[in-house]
Coordinates of N, CA and C in Angstrom, one line a residue:
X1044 N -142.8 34.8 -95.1 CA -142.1 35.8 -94.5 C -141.5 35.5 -93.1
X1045 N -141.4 34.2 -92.9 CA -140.9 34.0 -91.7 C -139.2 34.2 -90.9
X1046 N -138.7 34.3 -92.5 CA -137.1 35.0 -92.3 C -137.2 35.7 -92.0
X1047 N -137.9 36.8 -92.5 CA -138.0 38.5 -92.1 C -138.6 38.8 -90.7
X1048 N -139.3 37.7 -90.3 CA -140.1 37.8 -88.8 C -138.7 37.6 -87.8
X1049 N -138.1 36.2 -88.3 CA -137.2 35.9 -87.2 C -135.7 36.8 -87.5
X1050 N -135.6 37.4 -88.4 CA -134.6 38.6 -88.6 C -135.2 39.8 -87.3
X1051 N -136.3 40.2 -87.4 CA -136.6 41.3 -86.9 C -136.7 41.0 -85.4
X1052 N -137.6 40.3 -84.9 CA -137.8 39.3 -83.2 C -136.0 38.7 -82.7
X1053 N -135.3 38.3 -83.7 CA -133.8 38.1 -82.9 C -133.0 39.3 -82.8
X1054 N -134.1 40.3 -83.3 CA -133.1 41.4 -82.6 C -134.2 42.5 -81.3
X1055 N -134.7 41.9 -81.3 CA -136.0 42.2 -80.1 C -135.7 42.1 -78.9
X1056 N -136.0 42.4 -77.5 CA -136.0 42.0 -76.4 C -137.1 41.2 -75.9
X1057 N -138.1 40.8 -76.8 CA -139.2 39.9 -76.9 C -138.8 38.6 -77.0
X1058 N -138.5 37.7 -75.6 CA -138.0 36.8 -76.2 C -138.9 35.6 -76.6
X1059 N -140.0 35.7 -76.2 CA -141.1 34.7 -76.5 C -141.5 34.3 -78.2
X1060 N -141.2 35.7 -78.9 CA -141.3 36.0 -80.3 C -140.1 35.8 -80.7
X1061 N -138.8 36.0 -80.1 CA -137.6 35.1 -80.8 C -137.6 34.1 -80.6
X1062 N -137.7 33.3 -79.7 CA -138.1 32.2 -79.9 C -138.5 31.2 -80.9
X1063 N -139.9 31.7 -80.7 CA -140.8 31.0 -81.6 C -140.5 31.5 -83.5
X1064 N -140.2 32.8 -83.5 CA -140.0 32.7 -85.4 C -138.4 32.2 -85.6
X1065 N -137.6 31.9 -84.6 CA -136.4 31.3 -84.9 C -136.6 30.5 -85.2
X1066 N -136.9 29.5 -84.3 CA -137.3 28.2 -84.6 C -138.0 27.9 -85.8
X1067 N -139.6 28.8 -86.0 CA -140.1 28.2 -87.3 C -139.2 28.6 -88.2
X1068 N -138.5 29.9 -88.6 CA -137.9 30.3 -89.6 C -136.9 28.5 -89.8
X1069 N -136.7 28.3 -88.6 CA -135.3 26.8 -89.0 C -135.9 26.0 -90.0
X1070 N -137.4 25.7 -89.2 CA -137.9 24.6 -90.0 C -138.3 24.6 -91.5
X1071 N -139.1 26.2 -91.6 CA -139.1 26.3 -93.3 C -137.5 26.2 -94.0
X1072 N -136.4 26.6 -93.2 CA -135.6 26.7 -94.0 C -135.3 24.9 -94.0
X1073 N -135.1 24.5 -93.0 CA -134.8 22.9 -93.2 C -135.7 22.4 -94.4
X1074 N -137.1 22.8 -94.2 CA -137.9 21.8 -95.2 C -137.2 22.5 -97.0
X1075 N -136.9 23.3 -97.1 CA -136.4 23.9 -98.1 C -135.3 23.7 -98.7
X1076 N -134.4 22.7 -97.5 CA -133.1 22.3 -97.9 C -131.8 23.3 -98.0
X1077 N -132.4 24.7 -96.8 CA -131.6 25.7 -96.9 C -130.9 25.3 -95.8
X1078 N -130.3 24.6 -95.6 CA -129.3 24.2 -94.3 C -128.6 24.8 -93.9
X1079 N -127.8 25.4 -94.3 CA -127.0 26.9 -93.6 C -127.3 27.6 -92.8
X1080 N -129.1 28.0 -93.4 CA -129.9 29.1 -92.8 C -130.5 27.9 -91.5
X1081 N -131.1 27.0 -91.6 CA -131.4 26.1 -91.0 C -130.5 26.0 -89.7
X1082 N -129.6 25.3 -89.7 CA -128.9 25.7 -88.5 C -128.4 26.6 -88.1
X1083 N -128.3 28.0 -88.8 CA -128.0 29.1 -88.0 C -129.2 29.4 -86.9
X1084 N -130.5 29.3 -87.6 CA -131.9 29.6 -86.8 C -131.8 28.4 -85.7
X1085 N -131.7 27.5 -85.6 CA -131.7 26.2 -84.5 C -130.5 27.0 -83.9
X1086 N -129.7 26.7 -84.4 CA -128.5 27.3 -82.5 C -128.4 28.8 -82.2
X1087 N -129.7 28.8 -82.9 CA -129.5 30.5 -82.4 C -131.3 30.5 -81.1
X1088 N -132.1 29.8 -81.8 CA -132.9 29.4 -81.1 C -133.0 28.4 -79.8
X1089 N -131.9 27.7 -79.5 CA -132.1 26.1 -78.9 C -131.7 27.3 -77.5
X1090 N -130.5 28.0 -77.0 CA -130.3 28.7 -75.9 C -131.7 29.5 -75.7
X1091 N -132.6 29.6 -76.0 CA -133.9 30.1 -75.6 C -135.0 29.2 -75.4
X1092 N -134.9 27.9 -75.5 CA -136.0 26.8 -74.9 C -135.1 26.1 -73.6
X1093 N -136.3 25.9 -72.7 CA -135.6 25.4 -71.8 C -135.5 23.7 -71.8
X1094 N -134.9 23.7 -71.0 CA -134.0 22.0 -71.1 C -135.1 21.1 -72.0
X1095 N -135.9 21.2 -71.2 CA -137.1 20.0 -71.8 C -138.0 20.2 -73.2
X1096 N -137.4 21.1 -73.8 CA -138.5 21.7 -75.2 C -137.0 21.6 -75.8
X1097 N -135.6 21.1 -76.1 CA -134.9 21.0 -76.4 C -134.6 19.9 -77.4
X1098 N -135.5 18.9 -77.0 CA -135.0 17.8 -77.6 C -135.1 17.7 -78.9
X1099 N -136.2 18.7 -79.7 CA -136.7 17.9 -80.9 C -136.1 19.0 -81.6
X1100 N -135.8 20.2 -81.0 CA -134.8 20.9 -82.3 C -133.6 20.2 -82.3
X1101 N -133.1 19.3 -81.3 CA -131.6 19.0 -81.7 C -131.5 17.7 -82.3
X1102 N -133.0 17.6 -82.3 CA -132.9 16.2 -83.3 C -133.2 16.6 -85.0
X1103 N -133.7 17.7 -84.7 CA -134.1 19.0 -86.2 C -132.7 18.8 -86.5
X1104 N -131.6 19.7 -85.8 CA -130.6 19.9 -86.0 C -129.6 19.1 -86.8
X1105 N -129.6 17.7 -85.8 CA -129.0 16.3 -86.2 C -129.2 16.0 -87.6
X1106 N -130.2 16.3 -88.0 CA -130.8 15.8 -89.4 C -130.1 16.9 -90.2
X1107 N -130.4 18.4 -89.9 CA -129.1 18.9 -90.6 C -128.1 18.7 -91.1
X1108 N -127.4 18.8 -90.1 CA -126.0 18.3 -89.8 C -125.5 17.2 -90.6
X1109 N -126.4 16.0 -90.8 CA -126.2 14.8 -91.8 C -126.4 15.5 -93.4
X1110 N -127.6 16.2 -93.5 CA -127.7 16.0 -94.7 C -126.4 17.1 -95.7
X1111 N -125.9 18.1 -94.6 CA -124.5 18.4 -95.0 C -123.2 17.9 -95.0
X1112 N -123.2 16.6 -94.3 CA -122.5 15.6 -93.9 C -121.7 15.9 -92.9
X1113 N -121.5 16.4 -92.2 CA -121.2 16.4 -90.9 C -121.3 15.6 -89.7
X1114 N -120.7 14.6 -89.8 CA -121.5 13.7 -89.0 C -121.0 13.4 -87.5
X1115 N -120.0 14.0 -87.6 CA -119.3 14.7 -86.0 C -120.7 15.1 -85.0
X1116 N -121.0 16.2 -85.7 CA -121.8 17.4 -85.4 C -123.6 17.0 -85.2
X1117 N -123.4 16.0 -86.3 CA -124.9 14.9 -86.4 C -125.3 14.5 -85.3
X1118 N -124.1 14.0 -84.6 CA -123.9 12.5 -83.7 C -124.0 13.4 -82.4
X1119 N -123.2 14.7 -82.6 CA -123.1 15.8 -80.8 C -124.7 15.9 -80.8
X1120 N -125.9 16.1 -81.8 CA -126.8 16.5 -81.4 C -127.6 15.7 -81.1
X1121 N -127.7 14.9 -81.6 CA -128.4 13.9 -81.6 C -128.0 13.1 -79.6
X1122 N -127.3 12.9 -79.7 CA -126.6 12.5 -77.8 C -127.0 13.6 -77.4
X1123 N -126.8 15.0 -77.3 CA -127.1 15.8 -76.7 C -129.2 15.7 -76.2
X1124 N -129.6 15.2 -77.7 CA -130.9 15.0 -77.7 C -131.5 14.1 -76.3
X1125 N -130.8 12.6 -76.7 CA -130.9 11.9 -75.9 C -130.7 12.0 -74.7
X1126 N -129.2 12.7 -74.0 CA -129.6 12.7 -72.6 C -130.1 13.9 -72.3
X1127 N -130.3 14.8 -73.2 CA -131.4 15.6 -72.4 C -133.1 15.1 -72.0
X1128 N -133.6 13.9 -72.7 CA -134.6 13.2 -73.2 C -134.0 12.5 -71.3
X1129 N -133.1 11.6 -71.9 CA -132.6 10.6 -70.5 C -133.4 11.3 -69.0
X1130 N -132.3 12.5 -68.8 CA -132.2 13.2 -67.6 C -133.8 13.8 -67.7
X1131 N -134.3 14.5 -68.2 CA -135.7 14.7 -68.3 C -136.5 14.2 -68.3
X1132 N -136.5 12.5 -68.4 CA -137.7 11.7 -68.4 C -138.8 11.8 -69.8
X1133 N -137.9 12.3 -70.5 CA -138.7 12.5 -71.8 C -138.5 11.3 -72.8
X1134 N -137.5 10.8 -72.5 CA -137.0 9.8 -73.1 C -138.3 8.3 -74.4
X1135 N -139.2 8.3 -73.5 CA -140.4 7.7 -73.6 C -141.1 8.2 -75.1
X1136 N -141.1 9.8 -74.5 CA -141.6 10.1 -75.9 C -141.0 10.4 -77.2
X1137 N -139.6 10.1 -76.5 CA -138.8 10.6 -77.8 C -138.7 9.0 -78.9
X1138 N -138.8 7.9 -78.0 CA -138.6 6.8 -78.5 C -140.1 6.4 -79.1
X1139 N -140.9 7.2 -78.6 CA -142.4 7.1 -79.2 C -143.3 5.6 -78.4
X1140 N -142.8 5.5 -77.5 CA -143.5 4.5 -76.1 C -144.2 5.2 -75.5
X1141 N -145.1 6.3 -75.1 CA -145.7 6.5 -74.6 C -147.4 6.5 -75.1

């Protein structure tokens, strides 16, 4: 019921709880191969994480975005990933070196 969660919390002023069921709602929908839904939940959710909790939805995203073939749209998130990783010093973990 995690659609119905993140339906009800993105119209909340709770933003801790939209947050969090946007995002999972993306991922069940990603893992489900509901990609529409999938990225609607990710860029509806990514403006509510701050800079540095960013990276791995837009690499969620990226993976989207290919498996609809979009690869414009693949390639924005995925860069977008990385220099937000870059500029954040996150970079390390994103490449899995730490």
């Amino acid at each position: 019921h995690v659609d119905l969660l993140a339906f009800h919390f993105d119209h909340s002023p709770n933003e801790a709880k939209r947050r969090e069921y946007l995002l999972l709602a993306g991922q069940a929908a990603q893992e489900c191969y509901a990609n529409a839904a999938a990225i609607s939940y990710y860029e509806r959710g990514l403006p509510l994480l701050r800079e540095s909790e960013q990276v791995d939805v837009q690499l969620r995203l990226g993976k989207v975005w290919e498996l609809v073939g979009d690869w414009k749209k693949a390639g924005g998130s995925y860069q977008k990933a990385f220099e937000t990783a870059l500029v954040g010093g996150a970079l390390v973990r994103v490449l899995g070196m730490d």
